[in-house]
Short mmCIF file of C-alpha atoms and ligand atoms in Angstrom, two decimals:
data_model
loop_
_atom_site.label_atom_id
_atom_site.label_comp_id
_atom_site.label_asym_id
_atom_site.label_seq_id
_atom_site.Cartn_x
_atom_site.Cartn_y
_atom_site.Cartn_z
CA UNK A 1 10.02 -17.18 -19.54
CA UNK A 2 7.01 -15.68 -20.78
CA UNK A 3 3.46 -15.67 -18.89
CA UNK A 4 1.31 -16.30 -22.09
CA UNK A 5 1.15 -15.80 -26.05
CA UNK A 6 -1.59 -12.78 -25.33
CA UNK A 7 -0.27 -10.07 -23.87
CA UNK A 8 -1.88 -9.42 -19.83
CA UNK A 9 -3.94 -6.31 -20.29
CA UNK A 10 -3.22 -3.73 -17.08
CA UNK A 11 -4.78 -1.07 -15.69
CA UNK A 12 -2.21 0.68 -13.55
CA UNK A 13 -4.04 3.06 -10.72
CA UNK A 14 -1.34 5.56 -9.20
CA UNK A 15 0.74 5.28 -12.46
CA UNK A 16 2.58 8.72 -11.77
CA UNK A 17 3.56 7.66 -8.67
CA UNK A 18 6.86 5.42 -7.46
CA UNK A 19 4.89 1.88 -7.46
CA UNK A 20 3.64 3.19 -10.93
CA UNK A 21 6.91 4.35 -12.23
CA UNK A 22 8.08 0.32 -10.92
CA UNK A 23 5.28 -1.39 -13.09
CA UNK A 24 6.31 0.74 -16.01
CA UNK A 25 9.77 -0.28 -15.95
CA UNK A 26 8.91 -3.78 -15.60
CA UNK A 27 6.21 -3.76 -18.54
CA UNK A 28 8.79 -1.64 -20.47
CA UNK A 29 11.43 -4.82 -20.06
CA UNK A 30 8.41 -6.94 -20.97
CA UNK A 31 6.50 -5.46 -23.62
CA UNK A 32 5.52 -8.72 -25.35
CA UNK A 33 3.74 -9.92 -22.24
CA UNK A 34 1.77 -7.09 -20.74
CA UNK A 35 0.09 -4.69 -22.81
CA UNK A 36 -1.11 -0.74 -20.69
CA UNK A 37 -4.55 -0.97 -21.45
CA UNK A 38 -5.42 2.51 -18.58
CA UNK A 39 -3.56 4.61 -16.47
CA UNK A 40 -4.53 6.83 -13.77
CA UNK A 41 -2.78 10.07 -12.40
CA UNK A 42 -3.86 12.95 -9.79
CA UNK A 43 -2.09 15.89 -10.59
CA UNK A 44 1.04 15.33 -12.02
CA UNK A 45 -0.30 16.17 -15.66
CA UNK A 46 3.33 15.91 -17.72
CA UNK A 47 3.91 12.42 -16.08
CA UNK A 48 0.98 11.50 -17.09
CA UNK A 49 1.25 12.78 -21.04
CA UNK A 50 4.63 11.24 -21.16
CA UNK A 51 2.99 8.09 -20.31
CA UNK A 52 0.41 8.13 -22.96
CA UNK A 53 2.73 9.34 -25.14
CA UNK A 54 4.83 6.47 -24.52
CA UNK A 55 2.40 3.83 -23.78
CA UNK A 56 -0.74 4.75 -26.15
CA UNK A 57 -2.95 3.54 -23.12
CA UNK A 58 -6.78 3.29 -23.86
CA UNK A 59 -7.41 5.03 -21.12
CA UNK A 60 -5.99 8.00 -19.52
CA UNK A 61 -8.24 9.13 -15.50
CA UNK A 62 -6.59 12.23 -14.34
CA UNK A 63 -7.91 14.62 -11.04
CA UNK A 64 -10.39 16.36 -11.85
CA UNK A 65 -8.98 19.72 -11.62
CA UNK A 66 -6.58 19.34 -14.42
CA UNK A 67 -8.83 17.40 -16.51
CA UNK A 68 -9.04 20.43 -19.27
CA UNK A 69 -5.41 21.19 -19.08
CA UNK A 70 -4.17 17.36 -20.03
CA UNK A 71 -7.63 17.36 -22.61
CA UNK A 72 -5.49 20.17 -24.28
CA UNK A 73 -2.10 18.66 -24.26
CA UNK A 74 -3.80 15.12 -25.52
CA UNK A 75 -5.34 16.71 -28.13
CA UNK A 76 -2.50 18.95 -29.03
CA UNK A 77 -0.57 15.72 -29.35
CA UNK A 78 -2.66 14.14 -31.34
CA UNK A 79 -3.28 10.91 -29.14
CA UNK A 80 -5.79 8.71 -29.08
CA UNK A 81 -6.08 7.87 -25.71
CA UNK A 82 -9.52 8.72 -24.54
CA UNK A 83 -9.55 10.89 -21.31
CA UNK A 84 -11.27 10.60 -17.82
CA UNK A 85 -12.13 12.33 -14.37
CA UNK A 86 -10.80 10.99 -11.35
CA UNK A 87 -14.61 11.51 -9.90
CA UNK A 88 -15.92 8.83 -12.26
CA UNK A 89 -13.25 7.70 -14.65
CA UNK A 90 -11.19 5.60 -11.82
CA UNK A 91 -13.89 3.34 -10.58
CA UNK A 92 -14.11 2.47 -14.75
CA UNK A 93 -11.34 1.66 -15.17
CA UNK A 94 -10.69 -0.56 -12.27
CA UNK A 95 -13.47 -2.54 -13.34
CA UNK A 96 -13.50 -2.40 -17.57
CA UNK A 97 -14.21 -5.34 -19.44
CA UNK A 98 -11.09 -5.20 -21.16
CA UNK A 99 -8.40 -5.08 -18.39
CA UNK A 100 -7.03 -8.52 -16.86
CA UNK A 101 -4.96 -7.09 -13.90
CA UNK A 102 -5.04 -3.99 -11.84
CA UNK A 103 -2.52 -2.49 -10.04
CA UNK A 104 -3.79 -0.47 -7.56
CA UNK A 105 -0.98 2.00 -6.20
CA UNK A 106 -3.03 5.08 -5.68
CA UNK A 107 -2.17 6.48 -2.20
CA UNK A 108 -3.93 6.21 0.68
CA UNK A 109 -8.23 6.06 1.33
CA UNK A 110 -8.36 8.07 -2.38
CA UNK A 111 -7.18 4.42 -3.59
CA UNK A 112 -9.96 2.30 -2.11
CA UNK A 113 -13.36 2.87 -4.35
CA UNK A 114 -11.57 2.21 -6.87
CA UNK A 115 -9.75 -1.06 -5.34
CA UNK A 116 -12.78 -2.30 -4.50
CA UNK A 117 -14.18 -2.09 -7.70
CA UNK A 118 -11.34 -4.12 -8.99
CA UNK A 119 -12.35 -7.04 -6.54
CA UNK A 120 -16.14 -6.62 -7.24
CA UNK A 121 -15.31 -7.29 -11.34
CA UNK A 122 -12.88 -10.32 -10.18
CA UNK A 123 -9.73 -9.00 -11.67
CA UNK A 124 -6.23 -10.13 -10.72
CA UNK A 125 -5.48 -7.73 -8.55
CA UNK A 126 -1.77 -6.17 -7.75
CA UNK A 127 -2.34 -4.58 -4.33
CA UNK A 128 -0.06 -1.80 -2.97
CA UNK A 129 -2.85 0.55 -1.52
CA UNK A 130 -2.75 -0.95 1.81
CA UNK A 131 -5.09 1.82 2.76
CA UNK A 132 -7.78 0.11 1.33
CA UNK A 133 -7.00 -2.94 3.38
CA UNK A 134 -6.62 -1.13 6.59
CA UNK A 135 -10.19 0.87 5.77
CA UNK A 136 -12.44 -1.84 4.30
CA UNK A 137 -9.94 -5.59 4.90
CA UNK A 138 -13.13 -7.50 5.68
CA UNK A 139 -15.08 -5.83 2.82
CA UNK A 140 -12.49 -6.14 0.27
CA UNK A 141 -11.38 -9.89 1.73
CA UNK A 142 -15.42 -10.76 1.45
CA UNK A 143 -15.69 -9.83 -2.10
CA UNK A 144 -12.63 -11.39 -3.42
CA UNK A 145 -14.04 -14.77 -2.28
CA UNK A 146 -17.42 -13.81 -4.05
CA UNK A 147 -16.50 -12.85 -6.99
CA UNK A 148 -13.18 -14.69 -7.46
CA UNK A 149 -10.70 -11.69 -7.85
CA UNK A 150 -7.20 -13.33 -6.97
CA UNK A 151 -5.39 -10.75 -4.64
CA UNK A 152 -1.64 -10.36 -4.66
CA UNK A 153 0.20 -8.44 -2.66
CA UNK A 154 2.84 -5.87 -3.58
CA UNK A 155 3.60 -4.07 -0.58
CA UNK A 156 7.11 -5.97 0.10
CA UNK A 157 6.70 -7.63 3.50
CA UNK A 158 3.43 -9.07 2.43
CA UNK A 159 4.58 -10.29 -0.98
CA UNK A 160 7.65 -11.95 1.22
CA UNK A 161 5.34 -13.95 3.22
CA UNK A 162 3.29 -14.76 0.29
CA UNK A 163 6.26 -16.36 -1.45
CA UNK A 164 6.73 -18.34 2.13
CA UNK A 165 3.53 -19.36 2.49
CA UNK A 166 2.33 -23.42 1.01
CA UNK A 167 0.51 -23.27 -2.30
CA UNK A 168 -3.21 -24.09 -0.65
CA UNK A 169 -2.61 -20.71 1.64
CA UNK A 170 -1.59 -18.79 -1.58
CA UNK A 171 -4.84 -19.96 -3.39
CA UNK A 172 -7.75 -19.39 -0.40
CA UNK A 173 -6.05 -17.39 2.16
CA UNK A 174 -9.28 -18.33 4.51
CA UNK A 175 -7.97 -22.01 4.99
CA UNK A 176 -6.19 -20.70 7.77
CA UNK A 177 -9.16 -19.87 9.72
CA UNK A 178 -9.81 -23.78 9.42
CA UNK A 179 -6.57 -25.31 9.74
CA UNK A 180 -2.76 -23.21 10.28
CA UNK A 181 -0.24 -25.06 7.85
CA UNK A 182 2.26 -25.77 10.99
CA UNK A 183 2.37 -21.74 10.42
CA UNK A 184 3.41 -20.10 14.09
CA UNK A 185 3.82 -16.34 13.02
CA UNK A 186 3.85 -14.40 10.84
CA UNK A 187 6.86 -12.00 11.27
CA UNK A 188 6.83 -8.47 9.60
CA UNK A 189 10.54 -6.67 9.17
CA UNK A 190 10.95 -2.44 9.24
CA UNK A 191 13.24 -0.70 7.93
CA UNK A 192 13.11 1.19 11.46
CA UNK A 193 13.91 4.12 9.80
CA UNK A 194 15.59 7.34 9.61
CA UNK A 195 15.16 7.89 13.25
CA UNK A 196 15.75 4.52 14.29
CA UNK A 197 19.00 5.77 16.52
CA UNK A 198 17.67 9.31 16.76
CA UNK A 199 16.18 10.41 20.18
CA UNK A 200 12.66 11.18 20.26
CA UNK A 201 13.58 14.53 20.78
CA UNK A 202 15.26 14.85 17.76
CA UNK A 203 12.37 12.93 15.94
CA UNK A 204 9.78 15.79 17.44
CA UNK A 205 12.06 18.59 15.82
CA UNK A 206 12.78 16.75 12.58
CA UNK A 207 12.51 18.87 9.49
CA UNK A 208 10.05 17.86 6.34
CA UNK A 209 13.73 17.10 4.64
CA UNK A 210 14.25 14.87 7.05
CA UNK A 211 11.16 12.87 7.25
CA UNK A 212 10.63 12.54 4.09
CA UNK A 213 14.08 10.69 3.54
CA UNK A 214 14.44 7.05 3.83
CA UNK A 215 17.70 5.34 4.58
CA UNK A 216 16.75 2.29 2.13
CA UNK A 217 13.65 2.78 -0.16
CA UNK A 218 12.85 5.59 -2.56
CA UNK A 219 8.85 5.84 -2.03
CA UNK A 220 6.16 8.96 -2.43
CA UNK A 221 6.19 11.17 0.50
CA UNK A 222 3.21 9.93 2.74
CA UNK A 223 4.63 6.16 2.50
CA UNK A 224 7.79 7.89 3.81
CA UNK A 225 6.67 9.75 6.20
CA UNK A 226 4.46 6.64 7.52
CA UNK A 227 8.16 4.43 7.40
CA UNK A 228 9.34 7.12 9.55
CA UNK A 229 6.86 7.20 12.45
CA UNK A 230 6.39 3.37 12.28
CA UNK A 231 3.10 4.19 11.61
CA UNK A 232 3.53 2.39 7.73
CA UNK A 233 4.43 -1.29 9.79
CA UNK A 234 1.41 -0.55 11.99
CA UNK A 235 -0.70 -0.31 8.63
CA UNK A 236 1.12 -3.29 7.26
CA UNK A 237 -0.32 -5.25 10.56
CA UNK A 238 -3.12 -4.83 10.01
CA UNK A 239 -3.02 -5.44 6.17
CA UNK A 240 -1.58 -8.86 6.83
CA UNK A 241 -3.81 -9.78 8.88
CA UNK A 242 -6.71 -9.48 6.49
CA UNK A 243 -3.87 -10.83 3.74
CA UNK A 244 -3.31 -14.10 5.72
CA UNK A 245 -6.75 -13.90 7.58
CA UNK A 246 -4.47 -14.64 10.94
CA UNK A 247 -5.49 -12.09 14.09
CA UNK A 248 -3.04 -9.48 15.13
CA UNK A 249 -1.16 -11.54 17.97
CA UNK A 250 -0.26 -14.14 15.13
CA UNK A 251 2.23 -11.37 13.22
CA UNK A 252 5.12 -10.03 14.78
CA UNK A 253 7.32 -6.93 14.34
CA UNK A 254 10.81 -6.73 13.97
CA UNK A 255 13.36 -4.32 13.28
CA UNK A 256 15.62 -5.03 10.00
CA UNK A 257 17.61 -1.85 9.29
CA UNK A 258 19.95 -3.64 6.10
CA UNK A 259 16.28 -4.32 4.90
CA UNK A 260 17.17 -7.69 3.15
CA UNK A 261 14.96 -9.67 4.38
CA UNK A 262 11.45 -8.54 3.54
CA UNK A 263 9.48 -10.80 5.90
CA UNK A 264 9.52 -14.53 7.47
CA UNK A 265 7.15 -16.95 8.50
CA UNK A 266 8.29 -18.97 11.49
CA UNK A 267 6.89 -22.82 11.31
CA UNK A 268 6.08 -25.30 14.37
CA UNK A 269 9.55 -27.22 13.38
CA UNK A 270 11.81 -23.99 14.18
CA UNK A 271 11.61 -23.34 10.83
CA UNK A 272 11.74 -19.49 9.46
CA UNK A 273 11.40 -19.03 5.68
CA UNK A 274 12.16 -15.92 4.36
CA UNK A 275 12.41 -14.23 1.28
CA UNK A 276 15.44 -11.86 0.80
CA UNK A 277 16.67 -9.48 -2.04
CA UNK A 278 17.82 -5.85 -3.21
CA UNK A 279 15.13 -3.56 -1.63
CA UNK A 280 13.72 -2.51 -5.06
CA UNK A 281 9.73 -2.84 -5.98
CA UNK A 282 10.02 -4.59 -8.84
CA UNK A 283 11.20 -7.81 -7.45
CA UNK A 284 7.44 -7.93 -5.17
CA UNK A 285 5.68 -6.42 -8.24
CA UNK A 286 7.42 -8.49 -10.95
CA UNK A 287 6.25 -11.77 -8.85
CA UNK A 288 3.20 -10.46 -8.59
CA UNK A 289 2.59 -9.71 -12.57
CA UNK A 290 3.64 -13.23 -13.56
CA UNK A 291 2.28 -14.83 -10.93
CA UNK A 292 2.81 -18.12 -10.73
CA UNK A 293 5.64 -18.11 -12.80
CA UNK A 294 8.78 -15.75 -12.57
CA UNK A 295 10.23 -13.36 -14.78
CA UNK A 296 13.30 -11.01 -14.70
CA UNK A 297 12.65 -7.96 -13.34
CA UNK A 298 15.74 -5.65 -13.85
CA UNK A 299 16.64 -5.57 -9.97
CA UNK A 300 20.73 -5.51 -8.92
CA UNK A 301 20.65 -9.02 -7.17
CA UNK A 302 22.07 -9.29 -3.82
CA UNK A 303 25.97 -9.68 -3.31
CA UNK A 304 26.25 -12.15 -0.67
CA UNK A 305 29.98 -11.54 -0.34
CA UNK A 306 29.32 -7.94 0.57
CA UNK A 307 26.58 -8.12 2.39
CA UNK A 308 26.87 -6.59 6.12
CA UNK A 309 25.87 -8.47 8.80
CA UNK A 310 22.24 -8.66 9.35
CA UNK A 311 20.54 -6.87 12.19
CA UNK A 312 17.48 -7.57 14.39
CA UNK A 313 15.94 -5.53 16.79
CA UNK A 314 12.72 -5.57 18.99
CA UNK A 315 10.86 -2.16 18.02
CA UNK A 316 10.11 0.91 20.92
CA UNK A 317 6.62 1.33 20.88
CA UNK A 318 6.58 3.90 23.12
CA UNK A 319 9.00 6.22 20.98
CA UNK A 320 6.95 4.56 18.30
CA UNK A 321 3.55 4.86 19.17
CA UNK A 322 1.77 4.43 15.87
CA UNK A 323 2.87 1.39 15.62
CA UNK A 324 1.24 0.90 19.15
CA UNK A 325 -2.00 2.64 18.19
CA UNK A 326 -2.00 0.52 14.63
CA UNK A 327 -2.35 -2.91 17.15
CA UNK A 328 -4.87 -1.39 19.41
CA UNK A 329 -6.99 -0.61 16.70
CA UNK A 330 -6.80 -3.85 14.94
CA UNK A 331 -8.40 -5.53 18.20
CA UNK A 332 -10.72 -2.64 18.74
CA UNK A 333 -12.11 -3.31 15.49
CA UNK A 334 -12.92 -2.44 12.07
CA UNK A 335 -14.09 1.21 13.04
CA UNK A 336 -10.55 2.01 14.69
CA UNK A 337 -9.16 0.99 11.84
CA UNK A 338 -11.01 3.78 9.48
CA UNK A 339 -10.18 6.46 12.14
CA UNK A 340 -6.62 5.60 12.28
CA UNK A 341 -5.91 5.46 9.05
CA UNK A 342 -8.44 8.95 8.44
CA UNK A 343 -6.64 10.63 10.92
CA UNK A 344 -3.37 9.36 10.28
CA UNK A 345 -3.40 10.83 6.47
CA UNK A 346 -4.91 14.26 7.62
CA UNK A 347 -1.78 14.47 9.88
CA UNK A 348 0.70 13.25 8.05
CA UNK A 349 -0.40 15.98 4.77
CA UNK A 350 -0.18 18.30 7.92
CA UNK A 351 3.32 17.89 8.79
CA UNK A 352 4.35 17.65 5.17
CA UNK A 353 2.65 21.40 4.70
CA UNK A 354 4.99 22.24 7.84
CA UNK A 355 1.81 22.58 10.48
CA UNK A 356 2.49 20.27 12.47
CA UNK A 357 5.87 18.46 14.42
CA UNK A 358 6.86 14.43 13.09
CA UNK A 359 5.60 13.57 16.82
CA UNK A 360 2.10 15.25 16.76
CA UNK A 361 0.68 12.65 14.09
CA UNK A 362 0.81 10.10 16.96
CA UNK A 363 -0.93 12.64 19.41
CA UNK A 364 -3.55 13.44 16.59
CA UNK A 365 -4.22 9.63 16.14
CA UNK A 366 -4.45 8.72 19.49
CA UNK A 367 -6.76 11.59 20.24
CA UNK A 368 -9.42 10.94 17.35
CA UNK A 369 -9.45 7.24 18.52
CA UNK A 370 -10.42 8.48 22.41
CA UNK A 371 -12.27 11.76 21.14
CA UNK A 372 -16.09 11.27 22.67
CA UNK A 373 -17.61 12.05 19.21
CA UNK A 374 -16.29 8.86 17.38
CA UNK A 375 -16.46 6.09 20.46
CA UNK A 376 -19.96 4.08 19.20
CA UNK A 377 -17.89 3.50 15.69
CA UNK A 378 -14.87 1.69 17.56
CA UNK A 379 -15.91 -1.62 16.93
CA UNK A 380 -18.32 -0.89 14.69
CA UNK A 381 -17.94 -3.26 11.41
CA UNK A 382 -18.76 -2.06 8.07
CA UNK A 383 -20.21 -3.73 5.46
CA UNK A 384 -20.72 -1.23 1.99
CA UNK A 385 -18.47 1.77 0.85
CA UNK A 386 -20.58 4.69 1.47
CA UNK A 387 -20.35 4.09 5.80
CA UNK A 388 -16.81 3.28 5.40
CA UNK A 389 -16.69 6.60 3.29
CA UNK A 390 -19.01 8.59 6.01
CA UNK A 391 -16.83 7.46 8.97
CA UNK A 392 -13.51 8.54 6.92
CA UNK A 393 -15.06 11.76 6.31
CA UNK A 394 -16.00 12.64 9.80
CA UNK A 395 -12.62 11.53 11.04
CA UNK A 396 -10.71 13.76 8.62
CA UNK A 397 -13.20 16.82 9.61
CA UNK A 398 -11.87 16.16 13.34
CA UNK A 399 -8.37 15.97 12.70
CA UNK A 400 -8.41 18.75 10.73
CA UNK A 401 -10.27 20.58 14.11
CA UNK A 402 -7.20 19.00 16.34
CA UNK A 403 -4.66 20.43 14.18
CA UNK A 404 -5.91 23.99 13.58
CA UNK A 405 -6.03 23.86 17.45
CA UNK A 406 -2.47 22.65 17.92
P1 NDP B 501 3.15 8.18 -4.65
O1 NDP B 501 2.83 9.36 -3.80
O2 NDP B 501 4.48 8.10 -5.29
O3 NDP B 501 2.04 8.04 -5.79
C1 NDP B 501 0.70 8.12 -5.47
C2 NDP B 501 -0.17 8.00 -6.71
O4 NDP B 501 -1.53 8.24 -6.34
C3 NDP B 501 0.17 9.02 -7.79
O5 NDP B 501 -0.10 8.46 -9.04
C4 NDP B 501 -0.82 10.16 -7.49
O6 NDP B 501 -1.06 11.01 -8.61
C5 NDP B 501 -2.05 9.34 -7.12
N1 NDP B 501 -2.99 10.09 -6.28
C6 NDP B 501 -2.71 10.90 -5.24
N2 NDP B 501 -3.85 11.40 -4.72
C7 NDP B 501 -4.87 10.91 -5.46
C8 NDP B 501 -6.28 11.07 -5.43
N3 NDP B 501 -6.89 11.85 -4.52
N4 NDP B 501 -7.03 10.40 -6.34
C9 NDP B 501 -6.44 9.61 -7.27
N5 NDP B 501 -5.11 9.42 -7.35
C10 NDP B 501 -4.32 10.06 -6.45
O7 NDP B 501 2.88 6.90 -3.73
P2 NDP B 501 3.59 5.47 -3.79
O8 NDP B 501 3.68 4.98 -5.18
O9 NDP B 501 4.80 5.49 -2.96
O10 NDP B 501 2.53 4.59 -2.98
C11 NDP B 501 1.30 4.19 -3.55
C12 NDP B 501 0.65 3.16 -2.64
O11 NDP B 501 1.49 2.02 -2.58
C13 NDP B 501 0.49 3.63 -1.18
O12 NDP B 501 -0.68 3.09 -0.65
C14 NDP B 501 1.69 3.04 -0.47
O13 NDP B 501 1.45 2.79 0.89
C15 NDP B 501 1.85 1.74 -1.24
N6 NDP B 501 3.20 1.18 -1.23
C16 NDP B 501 4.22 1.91 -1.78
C17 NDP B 501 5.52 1.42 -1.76
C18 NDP B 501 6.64 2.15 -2.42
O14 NDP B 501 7.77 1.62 -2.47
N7 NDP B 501 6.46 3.33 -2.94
C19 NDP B 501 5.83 0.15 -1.10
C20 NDP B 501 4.67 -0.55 -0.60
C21 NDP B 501 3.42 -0.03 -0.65
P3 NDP B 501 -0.19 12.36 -8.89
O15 NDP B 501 1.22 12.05 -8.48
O16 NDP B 501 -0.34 12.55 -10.37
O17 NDP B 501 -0.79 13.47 -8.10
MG1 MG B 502 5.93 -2.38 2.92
#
């Protein structure tokens, strides 16, 4: 079934990365229903001529640094597609006249001007950048309602409890401040992975290889990484809870290593409703394009028959402590939150440059929440951009300190 006789008109933020390589395939199997109005890349400059080249997007935003060299192959191609800078072009984009949906799958705090933006024109929004949640939830959550940008998540465990959530919770996700659906918990499955049965000692000497493996998804590195420290569920806590507007003692964490259940929420009744399928993004972002109806998205469906049995396991926080420091820094406040995710991304680019050991990012977390410098912004809450910006900046400068020093 298709969504409407006009095609949807996307902007796709991150589309050079895996969540952008998803939405291609899906508007590839649906090309009479949404049109690629913009695209936005970093660095990867051939991805992001093949795409034009394929697509004949509007648009094209691309880092600034390679902004000449993709200029020349554009023009040397002869395409139409006008080009951008990352410094200004993204923020355009995200909010252009022109462009129903936006799919913001940019990684990390780079992602959240321009999610914002998205929410302050009152787009449909496709959000993977949980980043931007976990950095601005209250900012973003505040300006959806003004402006009357619908939110959807892609990130899989939140699109799962979307689909189990009643229809009144999907359309104003601050009724449950006012009245909880019979809704008990929210419950949040992990992949636990690659070091799920690993000692931590083998976790502190794992390799880059290693860690940037992942037993069921294929992701971008930092996403994988995050999987493997926990520290990605810890993000996803708090992300749901400005999602679902619930507080952090209202979502539970458990480990699901078959990863075929994406997320539950448990009812007053005993009741658990879950949504299950193939781990593959385009069944969360599919949803989310057609939104409220369904389409096809391409995804193997499940074989019941060979299914193996299904796992689930109560997570070690101490082996695990991101996913320890993610919680405290939910009920610290919105100030923890910046730091942890700031100095969680300066480690993690750390150990993928081979500076640092798997286990250090939770030392260098932990440390920049407790450092003396950065205690008055705790539970500090912030209410524009530019402070959330100024706080992110001043945590990455002392992480990067902490890590020279390691
Ligand atoms: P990738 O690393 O595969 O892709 C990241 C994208 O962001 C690329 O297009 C990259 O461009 C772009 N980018 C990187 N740095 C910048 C920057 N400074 N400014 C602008 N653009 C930049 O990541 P994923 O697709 O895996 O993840 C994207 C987001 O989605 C993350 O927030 C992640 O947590 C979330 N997510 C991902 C899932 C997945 O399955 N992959 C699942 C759920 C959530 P380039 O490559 O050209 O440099
Ligand atoms: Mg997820």
């Amino acid at each position: 079934m298709t969504t409407s006789p006009k095609p949807q008109s996307i902007t796709l933020l991150g589309a050079t990365g895996s969540i952008g390589a998803s939405t291609l395939d899906l508007i590839r199997l649906h090309s009479g229903s949404y049109r690629l109005f913009a695209v936005s890349g970093f660095s990867n400059v051939q991805k992001l001529l093949d795409i034009c080249q394929e697509f004949n997007p509007v648009f094209a935003v691309i880092g600034d640094a390679y902004f000449e060299e993709f200029k020349s192959k554009i023009n040397a191609l002869k395409l139409s597609t006008q080009i951008l800078k990352v410094s200004d072009g993204l923020d355009f984009i995200a909010r252009h006249d022109k462009a129903d949906t936006v799919v913001c799958a940019i990684v990390g705090g780079a992602g959240l001007s321009s999610t914002l933006s998205a929410v302050q024109a009152g787009k449909k929004v496709l959000l993977a950048n949980k980043e931007a949640l976990v950095m601005a939830g209250d900012l973003v959550i505040k300006t959806a309602k003004e402006t009357g940008a619908t939110i959807l998540p892609i990130d899989s465990e939140h699109n799962a409890i979307f689909q189990c959530l009643p229809k009144a919770l999907q359309d104003d996700n601050t009724l449950m401040y006012q009245e909880n659906f019979g809704i008990k918990k929210l419950w949040l499955t992990a992949s636990g992975g690659a070091f799920l049965h690993k000692s931590y000692d083998q976790m502190r000497t794992a390799s880059v290889a290693q860690a940037v493996n992942h037993p069921n998804w294929s992701m971008g590195a930092k996403i994988t990484v995050d999987s493997n420290t926990m520290m990605n569920k810890g993000l996803e806590l708090i992300e749901a809870c400005h999602l679902f507007g619930v507080g952090v003692d209202d979502v539970g964490v458990v480990i699901h290593p078959q990863s075929v259940v994406h997320s539950m929420v448990e009812y007053v009744d005993g009741s658990f409703l879950a949504q299950c399928g193939t781990p593959d993004m385009k069944t969360p972002i599919g949803y989310a394009l057609a939104y409220p109806n369904r389409i096809k998205s391409g995804v193997k469906p499940l074989n019941l028959f060979e299914m193996s049995a299904l796992e689930f396991i109560k997570p070690d926080e101490q082996k695990f402590a991101c996913l320890a420091l993610a919680k405290q820094a939910m009920k610290l406040g919105n100030g923890a939150c910046i730091i942890l995710n700031g100095a969680n991304e300066v480690a993690v680019e750390a150990f993928l440059k081979g500076k640092i050991k798997l286990t250090d990012i939770a030392s260098i977390v932990e440390n920049c929440l407790n450092v003396d410098e950065l205690t008055n912004e705790l539970t500090k809450s912030f209410e524009n951009l530019a402070d959330i910006l100024d706080l992110d900046k001043r945590v990455r400068k002392i992480a990067q300190l902490m890590i020279y020093h390691i």
